[in-house]
Amino acid sequence: DKVITSISNINEIRREAVQELEKTITQTFMRKAIKLNIPSHTVARELPKTVQVSLCLNNMSQTLNYEKLNGVDNIYIPLRFFINSKFKNQIQALMDKFNVFLLMPTISKGNYEKIDLRKVLNNNIKGVVISNLSQIEYFNGMSKIGNYTLNISNNYTINELQSLGITKYTTSPEFDKNTIQNLNNSIDKEVIVYGRTLIMTTEYCAIGTYKNCSGICENGIYKLKDRMGFEFPIMTDRTNCNNLIYNSKITSIEWNDLNVNSIRIDILDENIEEINEIIKIHKTGKRMEGKDYTNGNINREI
């Protein structure tokens, strides 16, 4: 005899068959849960009444006199400027006045691997900002700060990095207020309160590909423009000819309720007068206002 049924019944039978097949397959991959006994060392420290100010010079200009900076405790300078003889005198002058830290690149392959860092390091360097885990062991014995690129998002990671010699860590600009507040302050906790966020590092130089490489990237200002008309500044790391592409908006946040003892200000193309004003405003816990600024993810839930 013929059996007549609706298409909906056939589809239902097919769905049930697929679900049973999926269940059978996944059961072959199941593993027994292992309960890890990981101690939580959340050491609460009394925060200082005033925060330290760290200035990150993502870009440097030979025409600026950085000795006129005010209200700065620490300065982070990328490795590419340390190995460029044009900036030798400027960096030396900064080391005589401030606590200068060598900022390591997040991606350190290619020509970076050929650099003899012993020629870069000297007794005037206060320490190193570590940007990926492979760099920690190389700088044993030196003061080490964990850059936000380490993606330190929980207290277990902080405890482990502390055991490896990290004395301060910078929180990710992707974190919201709640995440930052709950991170351990057993070592110094630093938050980026101002700056354009680095959103992409490219393997190849778009400027050199477009105009043929002749060092032209150092003699002009280049930006990417999207379909909405927003402009994203491009900086070039000529050590490996990577492009560093920054956000079109400048992140500026208030930090008073973030439970931190250090604030970081990232500089790209601001002059000395502008930098000093930015430091002055953010040191009080206030933020920059206007169409060019954003508070990033600070008020969003991750």
PDB file of C-alpha atoms in Angstrom:
ATOM      1  CA  ASP A   1       0.000   0.000   0.000  1.00  0.00           C
ATOM      2  CA  LYS A   2       1.123   3.554  -0.662  1.00  0.00           C
ATOM      3  CA  VAL A   3       1.983   5.757   2.324  1.00  0.00           C
ATOM      4  CA  ILE A   4       1.057   9.397   2.004  1.00  0.00           C
ATOM      5  CA  THR A   5       2.542  12.024   4.309  1.00  0.00           C
ATOM      6  CA  SER A   6       3.164  15.746   4.226  1.00  0.00           C
ATOM      7  CA  ILE A   7       6.484  17.372   3.296  1.00  0.00           C
ATOM      8  CA  SER A   8       6.623  18.899   6.792  1.00  0.00           C
ATOM      9  CA  ASN A   9       6.678  15.381   8.309  1.00  0.00           C
ATOM     10  CA  ILE A  10       9.491  14.350   5.975  1.00  0.00           C
ATOM     11  CA  ASN A  11      11.480  17.467   6.943  1.00  0.00           C
ATOM     12  CA  GLU A  12      10.907  16.717  10.621  1.00  0.00           C
ATOM     13  CA  ILE A  13      12.165  13.142  10.188  1.00  0.00           C
ATOM     14  CA  ARG A  14      15.232  14.492   8.365  1.00  0.00           C
ATOM     15  CA  ARG A  15      15.962  16.970  11.173  1.00  0.00           C
ATOM     16  CA  GLU A  16      15.667  14.254  13.822  1.00  0.00           C
ATOM     17  CA  ALA A  17      17.989  11.974  11.836  1.00  0.00           C
ATOM     18  CA  VAL A  18      20.601  14.709  11.488  1.00  0.00           C
ATOM     19  CA  GLN A  19      20.388  15.526  15.218  1.00  0.00           C
ATOM     20  CA  GLU A  20      20.865  11.871  16.173  1.00  0.00           C
ATOM     21  CA  LEU A  21      23.792  11.554  13.769  1.00  0.00           C
ATOM     22  CA  GLU A  22      25.389  14.703  15.174  1.00  0.00           C
ATOM     23  CA  LYS A  23      24.902  13.412  18.727  1.00  0.00           C
ATOM     24  CA  THR A  24      26.517  10.079  17.864  1.00  0.00           C
ATOM     25  CA  ILE A  25      29.508  11.757  16.207  1.00  0.00           C
ATOM     26  CA  THR A  26      30.134  14.326  18.977  1.00  0.00           C
ATOM     27  CA  GLN A  27      29.982  11.667  21.705  1.00  0.00           C
ATOM     28  CA  THR A  28      33.050  10.013  20.205  1.00  0.00           C
ATOM     29  CA  PHE A  29      35.003  13.249  20.824  1.00  0.00           C
ATOM     30  CA  MET A  30      33.819  13.943  24.344  1.00  0.00           C
ATOM     31  CA  ARG A  31      36.448  14.236  27.059  1.00  0.00           C
ATOM     32  CA  LYS A  32      36.035  13.996  30.781  1.00  0.00           C
ATOM     33  CA  ALA A  33      36.075  17.353  32.503  1.00  0.00           C
ATOM     34  CA  ILE A  34      39.171  17.973  34.623  1.00  0.00           C
ATOM     35  CA  LYS A  35      38.785  20.228  37.624  1.00  0.00           C
ATOM     36  CA  LEU A  36      41.849  22.440  37.999  1.00  0.00           C
ATOM     37  CA  ASN A  37      42.723  23.781  41.394  1.00  0.00           C
ATOM     38  CA  ILE A  38      44.107  27.202  40.458  1.00  0.00           C
ATOM     39  CA  PRO A  39      44.603  29.555  43.393  1.00  0.00           C
ATOM     40  CA  SER A  40      43.305  33.081  42.953  1.00  0.00           C
ATOM     41  CA  HIS A  41      45.782  35.630  44.261  1.00  0.00           C
ATOM     42  CA  THR A  42      43.824  38.860  44.260  1.00  0.00           C
ATOM     43  CA  VAL A  43      46.045  41.089  46.335  1.00  0.00           C
ATOM     44  CA  ALA A  44      44.421  44.427  47.019  1.00  0.00           C
ATOM     45  CA  ARG A  45      46.780  47.360  47.315  1.00  0.00           C
ATOM     46  CA  GLU A  46      45.970  50.873  48.392  1.00  0.00           C
ATOM     47  CA  LEU A  47      46.103  53.053  45.290  1.00  0.00           C
ATOM     48  CA  PRO A  48      48.203  56.239  45.381  1.00  0.00           C
ATOM     49  CA  LYS A  49      46.408  59.584  45.541  1.00  0.00           C
ATOM     50  CA  THR A  50      47.946  60.632  42.223  1.00  0.00           C
ATOM     51  CA  VAL A  51      48.493  58.484  39.147  1.00  0.00           C
ATOM     52  CA  GLN A  52      51.683  58.117  37.168  1.00  0.00           C
ATOM     53  CA  VAL A  53      51.611  59.391  33.582  1.00  0.00           C
ATOM     54  CA  SER A  54      53.177  57.341  30.800  1.00  0.00           C
ATOM     55  CA  LEU A  55      53.594  58.931  27.382  1.00  0.00           C
ATOM     56  CA  CYS A  56      53.850  56.573  24.411  1.00  0.00           C
ATOM     57  CA  LEU A  57      55.504  58.241  21.402  1.00  0.00           C
ATOM     58  CA  ASN A  58      54.146  56.082  18.589  1.00  0.00           C
ATOM     59  CA  ASN A  59      55.665  58.614  16.211  1.00  0.00           C
ATOM     60  CA  MET A  60      58.576  61.016  16.717  1.00  0.00           C
ATOM     61  CA  SER A  61      59.551  64.178  14.873  1.00  0.00           C
ATOM     62  CA  GLN A  62      63.039  65.671  14.655  1.00  0.00           C
ATOM     63  CA  THR A  63      61.498  69.157  14.746  1.00  0.00           C
ATOM     64  CA  LEU A  64      59.931  68.774  18.199  1.00  0.00           C
ATOM     65  CA  ASN A  65      61.708  69.504  21.471  1.00  0.00           C
ATOM     66  CA  TYR A  66      60.404  66.756  23.753  1.00  0.00           C
ATOM     67  CA  GLU A  67      62.373  68.147  26.688  1.00  0.00           C
ATOM     68  CA  LYS A  68      59.554  70.721  27.066  1.00  0.00           C
ATOM     69  CA  LEU A  69      57.083  68.020  28.070  1.00  0.00           C
ATOM     70  CA  ASN A  70      55.396  68.580  31.437  1.00  0.00           C
ATOM     71  CA  GLY A  71      53.753  66.225  33.905  1.00  0.00           C
ATOM     72  CA  VAL A  72      55.291  63.049  32.488  1.00  0.00           C
ATOM     73  CA  ASP A  73      56.773  60.218  34.561  1.00  0.00           C
ATOM     74  CA  ASN A  74      57.544  57.579  31.925  1.00  0.00           C
ATOM     75  CA  ILE A  75      58.095  57.692  28.164  1.00  0.00           C
ATOM     76  CA  TYR A  76      57.718  54.675  25.877  1.00  0.00           C
ATOM     77  CA  ILE A  77      59.712  54.882  22.634  1.00  0.00           C
ATOM     78  CA  PRO A  78      59.354  52.250  19.859  1.00  0.00           C
ATOM     79  CA  LEU A  79      62.440  50.249  18.910  1.00  0.00           C
ATOM     80  CA  ARG A  80      62.465  51.649  15.367  1.00  0.00           C
ATOM     81  CA  PHE A  81      63.469  55.074  16.727  1.00  0.00           C
ATOM     82  CA  PHE A  82      66.222  53.644  18.948  1.00  0.00           C
ATOM     83  CA  ILE A  83      67.916  52.091  15.905  1.00  0.00           C
ATOM     84  CA  ASN A  84      67.548  55.237  13.777  1.00  0.00           C
ATOM     85  CA  SER A  85      70.646  57.426  14.235  1.00  0.00           C
ATOM     86  CA  LYS A  86      68.584  60.548  13.400  1.00  0.00           C
ATOM     87  CA  PHE A  87      66.875  60.307  16.790  1.00  0.00           C
ATOM     88  CA  LYS A  88      69.926  59.405  18.888  1.00  0.00           C
ATOM     89  CA  ASN A  89      70.390  62.855  20.457  1.00  0.00           C
ATOM     90  CA  GLN A  90      66.669  63.343  21.120  1.00  0.00           C
ATOM     91  CA  ILE A  91      66.372  60.001  22.872  1.00  0.00           C
ATOM     92  CA  GLN A  92      69.505  60.618  24.920  1.00  0.00           C
ATOM     93  CA  ALA A  93      68.100  63.970  26.078  1.00  0.00           C
ATOM     94  CA  LEU A  94      64.839  62.274  27.081  1.00  0.00           C
ATOM     95  CA  MET A  95      66.706  59.596  29.044  1.00  0.00           C
ATOM     96  CA  ASP A  96      68.472  62.330  30.976  1.00  0.00           C
ATOM     97  CA  LYS A  97      65.122  63.802  32.088  1.00  0.00           C
ATOM     98  CA  PHE A  98      62.525  61.010  32.143  1.00  0.00           C
ATOM     99  CA  ASN A  99      62.165  57.294  32.778  1.00  0.00           C
ATOM    100  CA  VAL A 100      62.511  56.007  29.198  1.00  0.00           C
ATOM    101  CA  PHE A 101      61.309  52.523  28.261  1.00  0.00           C
ATOM    102  CA  LEU A 102      62.081  50.664  25.059  1.00  0.00           C
ATOM    103  CA  LEU A 103      58.763  49.738  23.396  1.00  0.00           C
ATOM    104  CA  MET A 104      59.117  46.459  21.536  1.00  0.00           C
ATOM    105  CA  PRO A 105      57.078  45.830  18.361  1.00  0.00           C
ATOM    106  CA  THR A 106      54.198  43.384  18.486  1.00  0.00           C
ATOM    107  CA  ILE A 107      55.512  41.632  15.370  1.00  0.00           C
ATOM    108  CA  SER A 108      59.278  41.167  15.625  1.00  0.00           C
ATOM    109  CA  LYS A 109      60.199  38.954  12.692  1.00  0.00           C
ATOM    110  CA  GLY A 110      62.243  39.755   9.570  1.00  0.00           C
ATOM    111  CA  ASN A 111      64.798  42.532   9.952  1.00  0.00           C
ATOM    112  CA  TYR A 112      63.942  42.910  13.641  1.00  0.00           C
ATOM    113  CA  GLU A 113      65.488  39.504  14.273  1.00  0.00           C
ATOM    114  CA  LYS A 114      68.809  40.796  12.897  1.00  0.00           C
ATOM    115  CA  ILE A 115      69.048  43.683  15.370  1.00  0.00           C
ATOM    116  CA  ASP A 116      71.670  43.350  18.097  1.00  0.00           C
ATOM    117  CA  LEU A 117      69.671  44.679  21.035  1.00  0.00           C
ATOM    118  CA  ARG A 118      72.808  44.815  23.175  1.00  0.00           C
ATOM    119  CA  LYS A 119      73.794  47.880  21.148  1.00  0.00           C
ATOM    120  CA  VAL A 120      70.395  49.446  21.802  1.00  0.00           C
ATOM    121  CA  LEU A 121      70.233  48.802  25.530  1.00  0.00           C
ATOM    122  CA  ASN A 122      72.267  50.926  27.918  1.00  0.00           C
ATOM    123  CA  ASN A 123      72.250  51.860  31.579  1.00  0.00           C
ATOM    124  CA  ASN A 124      70.038  54.897  30.937  1.00  0.00           C
ATOM    125  CA  ILE A 125      67.090  52.819  29.741  1.00  0.00           C
ATOM    126  CA  LYS A 126      64.653  52.314  32.611  1.00  0.00           C
ATOM    127  CA  GLY A 127      63.119  49.143  31.212  1.00  0.00           C
ATOM    128  CA  VAL A 128      61.251  47.466  28.371  1.00  0.00           C
ATOM    129  CA  VAL A 129      57.606  47.334  27.286  1.00  0.00           C
ATOM    130  CA  ILE A 130      56.961  43.724  26.244  1.00  0.00           C
ATOM    131  CA  SER A 131      54.544  43.378  23.317  1.00  0.00           C
ATOM    132  CA  ASN A 132      54.533  39.612  22.818  1.00  0.00           C
ATOM    133  CA  LEU A 133      55.326  36.681  25.089  1.00  0.00           C
ATOM    134  CA  SER A 134      58.446  35.621  23.175  1.00  0.00           C
ATOM    135  CA  GLN A 135      60.229  38.778  24.360  1.00  0.00           C
ATOM    136  CA  ILE A 136      59.965  38.145  28.115  1.00  0.00           C
ATOM    137  CA  GLU A 137      62.889  35.758  28.515  1.00  0.00           C
ATOM    138  CA  TYR A 138      65.257  37.892  26.409  1.00  0.00           C
ATOM    139  CA  PHE A 139      64.952  40.819  28.828  1.00  0.00           C
ATOM    140  CA  ASN A 140      65.414  38.871  32.056  1.00  0.00           C
ATOM    141  CA  GLY A 141      66.867  41.079  34.765  1.00  0.00           C
ATOM    142  CA  MET A 142      65.307  44.263  33.397  1.00  0.00           C
ATOM    143  CA  SER A 143      62.179  46.108  34.501  1.00  0.00           C
ATOM    144  CA  LYS A 144      59.365  44.835  32.255  1.00  0.00           C
ATOM    145  CA  ILE A 145      55.934  46.269  31.451  1.00  0.00           C
ATOM    146  CA  GLY A 146      53.295  44.174  29.711  1.00  0.00           C
ATOM    147  CA  ASN A 147      51.847  45.991  26.712  1.00  0.00           C
ATOM    148  CA  TYR A 148      48.110  45.808  25.992  1.00  0.00           C
ATOM    149  CA  THR A 149      48.882  43.497  23.057  1.00  0.00           C
ATOM    150  CA  LEU A 150      49.404  40.684  25.573  1.00  0.00           C
ATOM    151  CA  ASN A 151      45.591  40.699  25.960  1.00  0.00           C
ATOM    152  CA  ILE A 152      45.683  40.365  29.738  1.00  0.00           C
ATOM    153  CA  SER A 153      42.027  39.687  30.495  1.00  0.00           C
ATOM    154  CA  ASN A 154      41.995  37.740  33.769  1.00  0.00           C
ATOM    155  CA  ASN A 155      43.763  37.553  37.111  1.00  0.00           C
ATOM    156  CA  TYR A 156      45.332  34.138  36.461  1.00  0.00           C
ATOM    157  CA  THR A 157      47.287  35.664  33.577  1.00  0.00           C
ATOM    158  CA  ILE A 158      48.345  38.615  35.727  1.00  0.00           C
ATOM    159  CA  ASN A 159      49.626  36.264  38.455  1.00  0.00           C
ATOM    160  CA  GLU A 160      51.613  34.244  35.918  1.00  0.00           C
ATOM    161  CA  LEU A 161      53.129  37.314  34.259  1.00  0.00           C
ATOM    162  CA  GLN A 162      54.050  38.675  37.679  1.00  0.00           C
ATOM    163  CA  SER A 163      55.992  35.471  38.345  1.00  0.00           C
ATOM    164  CA  LEU A 164      57.836  36.080  35.051  1.00  0.00           C
ATOM    165  CA  GLY A 165      58.974  39.534  36.119  1.00  0.00           C
ATOM    166  CA  ILE A 166      56.258  41.834  34.731  1.00  0.00           C
ATOM    167  CA  THR A 167      55.903  44.798  37.119  1.00  0.00           C
ATOM    168  CA  LYS A 168      53.107  46.669  35.335  1.00  0.00           C
ATOM    169  CA  TYR A 169      50.548  45.858  32.659  1.00  0.00           C
ATOM    170  CA  THR A 170      48.510  47.989  30.272  1.00  0.00           C
ATOM    171  CA  THR A 171      44.872  47.060  29.790  1.00  0.00           C
ATOM    172  CA  SER A 172      43.463  46.522  26.311  1.00  0.00           C
ATOM    173  CA  PRO A 173      41.587  49.436  24.663  1.00  0.00           C
ATOM    174  CA  GLU A 174      38.902  46.842  23.839  1.00  0.00           C
ATOM    175  CA  PHE A 175      37.975  46.351  27.509  1.00  0.00           C
ATOM    176  CA  ASP A 176      34.909  47.871  29.111  1.00  0.00           C
ATOM    177  CA  LYS A 177      34.824  49.561  32.504  1.00  0.00           C
ATOM    178  CA  ASN A 178      33.716  46.472  34.440  1.00  0.00           C
ATOM    179  CA  THR A 179      36.536  44.319  33.024  1.00  0.00           C
ATOM    180  CA  ILE A 180      39.193  46.903  33.899  1.00  0.00           C
ATOM    181  CA  GLN A 181      37.831  47.449  37.408  1.00  0.00           C
ATOM    182  CA  ASN A 182      37.952  43.718  38.197  1.00  0.00           C
ATOM    183  CA  LEU A 183      41.516  43.145  37.020  1.00  0.00           C
ATOM    184  CA  ASN A 184      44.066  42.544  39.762  1.00  0.00           C
ATOM    185  CA  ASN A 185      46.174  45.467  40.990  1.00  0.00           C
ATOM    186  CA  SER A 186      48.757  43.305  42.771  1.00  0.00           C
ATOM    187  CA  ILE A 187      51.125  44.891  40.233  1.00  0.00           C
ATOM    188  CA  ASP A 188      50.682  48.334  38.691  1.00  0.00           C
ATOM    189  CA  LYS A 189      47.688  48.576  36.371  1.00  0.00           C
ATOM    190  CA  GLU A 190      47.775  51.094  33.539  1.00  0.00           C
ATOM    191  CA  VAL A 191      44.964  52.198  31.223  1.00  0.00           C
ATOM    192  CA  ILE A 192      45.248  54.059  27.914  1.00  0.00           C
ATOM    193  CA  VAL A 193      43.215  57.240  28.416  1.00  0.00           C
ATOM    194  CA  TYR A 194      44.068  59.015  25.164  1.00  0.00           C
ATOM    195  CA  GLY A 195      45.201  58.160  21.654  1.00  0.00           C
ATOM    196  CA  ARG A 196      44.384  56.676  18.293  1.00  0.00           C
ATOM    197  CA  THR A 197      44.071  52.913  18.588  1.00  0.00           C
ATOM    198  CA  LEU A 198      46.268  50.827  16.290  1.00  0.00           C
ATOM    199  CA  ILE A 199      43.701  48.773  14.381  1.00  0.00           C
ATOM    200  CA  MET A 200      45.895  46.961  11.854  1.00  0.00           C
ATOM    201  CA  THR A 201      49.506  46.102  11.053  1.00  0.00           C
ATOM    202  CA  THR A 202      49.963  45.142   7.403  1.00  0.00           C
ATOM    203  CA  GLU A 203      52.638  42.800   6.058  1.00  0.00           C
ATOM    204  CA  TYR A 204      53.288  44.977   3.005  1.00  0.00           C
ATOM    205  CA  CYS A 205      53.553  48.731   2.575  1.00  0.00           C
ATOM    206  CA  ALA A 206      50.580  50.153   0.699  1.00  0.00           C
ATOM    207  CA  ILE A 207      52.453  53.418   0.131  1.00  0.00           C
ATOM    208  CA  GLY A 208      55.509  51.769  -1.417  1.00  0.00           C
ATOM    209  CA  THR A 209      53.354  49.484  -3.557  1.00  0.00           C
ATOM    210  CA  TYR A 210      51.333  52.434  -4.818  1.00  0.00           C
ATOM    211  CA  LYS A 211      54.183  54.881  -5.469  1.00  0.00           C
ATOM    212  CA  ASN A 212      57.267  52.624  -5.671  1.00  0.00           C
ATOM    213  CA  CYS A 213      59.486  52.456  -2.598  1.00  0.00           C
ATOM    214  CA  SER A 214      61.999  55.270  -2.284  1.00  0.00           C
ATOM    215  CA  GLY A 215      61.434  56.222   1.332  1.00  0.00           C
ATOM    216  CA  ILE A 216      58.555  58.443   0.245  1.00  0.00           C
ATOM    217  CA  CYS A 217      56.534  57.343   3.278  1.00  0.00           C
ATOM    218  CA  GLU A 218      58.834  59.443   5.467  1.00  0.00           C
ATOM    219  CA  ASN A 219      58.226  62.610   3.456  1.00  0.00           C
ATOM    220  CA  GLY A 220      54.464  62.865   3.481  1.00  0.00           C
ATOM    221  CA  ILE A 221      51.224  62.298   5.366  1.00  0.00           C
ATOM    222  CA  TYR A 222      49.176  59.292   4.258  1.00  0.00           C
ATOM    223  CA  LYS A 223      45.682  58.157   5.192  1.00  0.00           C
ATOM    224  CA  LEU A 224      43.123  55.583   4.167  1.00  0.00           C
ATOM    225  CA  LYS A 225      39.623  56.942   3.513  1.00  0.00           C
ATOM    226  CA  ASP A 226      36.598  54.666   3.821  1.00  0.00           C
ATOM    227  CA  ARG A 227      33.248  54.969   2.038  1.00  0.00           C
ATOM    228  CA  MET A 228      31.888  57.082   4.917  1.00  0.00           C
ATOM    229  CA  GLY A 229      34.690  59.613   4.505  1.00  0.00           C
ATOM    230  CA  PHE A 230      36.533  58.682   7.712  1.00  0.00           C
ATOM    231  CA  GLU A 231      40.322  58.958   7.435  1.00  0.00           C
ATOM    232  CA  PHE A 232      42.656  56.416   9.018  1.00  0.00           C
ATOM    233  CA  PRO A 233      46.277  57.610   9.467  1.00  0.00           C
ATOM    234  CA  ILE A 234      49.052  55.351   8.124  1.00  0.00           C
ATOM    235  CA  MET A 235      52.497  55.189   9.702  1.00  0.00           C
ATOM    236  CA  THR A 236      55.300  53.070   8.258  1.00  0.00           C
ATOM    237  CA  ASP A 237      57.733  50.948  10.229  1.00  0.00           C
ATOM    238  CA  ARG A 238      60.603  50.904   7.727  1.00  0.00           C
ATOM    239  CA  THR A 239      62.509  48.204   9.578  1.00  0.00           C
ATOM    240  CA  ASN A 240      60.224  45.668   7.922  1.00  0.00           C
ATOM    241  CA  CYS A 241      58.202  48.146   5.811  1.00  0.00           C
ATOM    242  CA  ASN A 242      55.022  47.290   7.714  1.00  0.00           C
ATOM    243  CA  ASN A 243      52.142  49.759   7.682  1.00  0.00           C
ATOM    244  CA  LEU A 244      50.591  50.758  11.005  1.00  0.00           C
ATOM    245  CA  ILE A 245      46.991  51.846  10.466  1.00  0.00           C
ATOM    246  CA  TYR A 246      45.316  53.852  13.234  1.00  0.00           C
ATOM    247  CA  ASN A 247      41.687  54.581  14.039  1.00  0.00           C
ATOM    248  CA  SER A 248      40.015  57.629  12.507  1.00  0.00           C
ATOM    249  CA  LYS A 249      38.721  58.691  15.932  1.00  0.00           C
ATOM    250  CA  ILE A 250      40.825  59.501  18.980  1.00  0.00           C
ATOM    251  CA  THR A 251      39.907  57.530  22.095  1.00  0.00           C
ATOM    252  CA  SER A 252      39.635  59.673  25.212  1.00  0.00           C
ATOM    253  CA  ILE A 253      38.257  58.312  28.494  1.00  0.00           C
ATOM    254  CA  GLU A 254      37.858  59.200  32.156  1.00  0.00           C
ATOM    255  CA  TRP A 255      39.765  56.956  34.560  1.00  0.00           C
ATOM    256  CA  ASN A 256      38.747  58.003  38.100  1.00  0.00           C
ATOM    257  CA  ASP A 257      36.642  54.903  38.785  1.00  0.00           C
ATOM    258  CA  LEU A 258      38.784  52.362  36.921  1.00  0.00           C
ATOM    259  CA  ASN A 259      40.934  51.304  39.903  1.00  0.00           C
ATOM    260  CA  VAL A 260      44.276  52.089  38.211  1.00  0.00           C
ATOM    261  CA  ASN A 261      47.498  53.707  39.388  1.00  0.00           C
ATOM    262  CA  SER A 262      48.940  54.647  35.998  1.00  0.00           C
ATOM    263  CA  ILE A 263      47.502  56.288  32.884  1.00  0.00           C
ATOM    264  CA  ARG A 264      48.964  56.105  29.409  1.00  0.00           C
ATOM    265  CA  ILE A 265      48.709  58.725  26.671  1.00  0.00           C
ATOM    266  CA  ASP A 266      49.440  57.604  23.104  1.00  0.00           C
ATOM    267  CA  ILE A 267      50.811  60.252  20.765  1.00  0.00           C
ATOM    268  CA  LEU A 268      50.859  60.150  16.964  1.00  0.00           C
ATOM    269  CA  ASP A 269      51.011  63.601  15.324  1.00  0.00           C
ATOM    270  CA  GLU A 270      50.359  66.031  18.195  1.00  0.00           C
ATOM    271  CA  ASN A 271      52.840  68.875  18.864  1.00  0.00           C
ATOM    272  CA  ILE A 272      54.393  69.652  22.266  1.00  0.00           C
ATOM    273  CA  GLU A 273      51.815  72.276  23.251  1.00  0.00           C
ATOM    274  CA  GLU A 274      48.980  69.902  22.400  1.00  0.00           C
ATOM    275  CA  ILE A 275      50.618  67.034  24.287  1.00  0.00           C
ATOM    276  CA  ASN A 276      51.057  69.126  27.426  1.00  0.00           C
ATOM    277  CA  GLU A 277      47.407  70.188  27.299  1.00  0.00           C
ATOM    278  CA  ILE A 278      46.288  66.578  26.806  1.00  0.00           C
ATOM    279  CA  ILE A 279      48.371  65.521  29.833  1.00  0.00           C
ATOM    280  CA  LYS A 280      46.966  68.375  31.931  1.00  0.00           C
ATOM    281  CA  ILE A 281      43.333  67.473  31.149  1.00  0.00           C
ATOM    282  CA  HIS A 282      43.685  63.713  31.575  1.00  0.00           C
ATOM    283  CA  LYS A 283      45.722  63.958  34.753  1.00  0.00           C
ATOM    284  CA  THR A 284      42.641  65.429  36.447  1.00  0.00           C
ATOM    285  CA  GLY A 285      40.554  62.461  35.277  1.00  0.00           C
ATOM    286  CA  LYS A 286      38.648  64.374  32.617  1.00  0.00           C
ATOM    287  CA  ARG A 287      38.406  63.494  28.901  1.00  0.00           C
ATOM    288  CA  MET A 288      38.526  65.337  25.581  1.00  0.00           C
ATOM    289  CA  GLU A 289      35.169  66.206  24.049  1.00  0.00           C
ATOM    290  CA  GLY A 290      34.099  66.779  20.430  1.00  0.00           C
ATOM    291  CA  LYS A 291      33.404  65.081  17.103  1.00  0.00           C
ATOM    292  CA  ASP A 292      36.986  63.828  16.745  1.00  0.00           C
ATOM    293  CA  TYR A 293      36.867  61.830  19.994  1.00  0.00           C
ATOM    294  CA  THR A 294      35.321  58.578  21.171  1.00  0.00           C
ATOM    295  CA  ASN A 295      35.242  56.824  24.543  1.00  0.00           C
ATOM    296  CA  GLY A 296      35.787  53.502  22.773  1.00  0.00           C
ATOM    297  CA  ASN A 297      34.405  50.438  24.531  1.00  0.00           C
ATOM    298  CA  ILE A 298      34.622  51.817  28.058  1.00  0.00           C
ATOM    299  CA  ASN A 299      30.831  52.046  28.479  1.00  0.00           C
ATOM    300  CA  ARG A 300      29.989  48.960  26.436  1.00  0.00           C
ATOM    301  CA  GLU A 301      29.581  45.462  27.756  1.00  0.00           C
ATOM    302  CA  ILE A 302      32.003  42.919  26.311  1.00  0.00           C
TER     303      ILE A 302
END
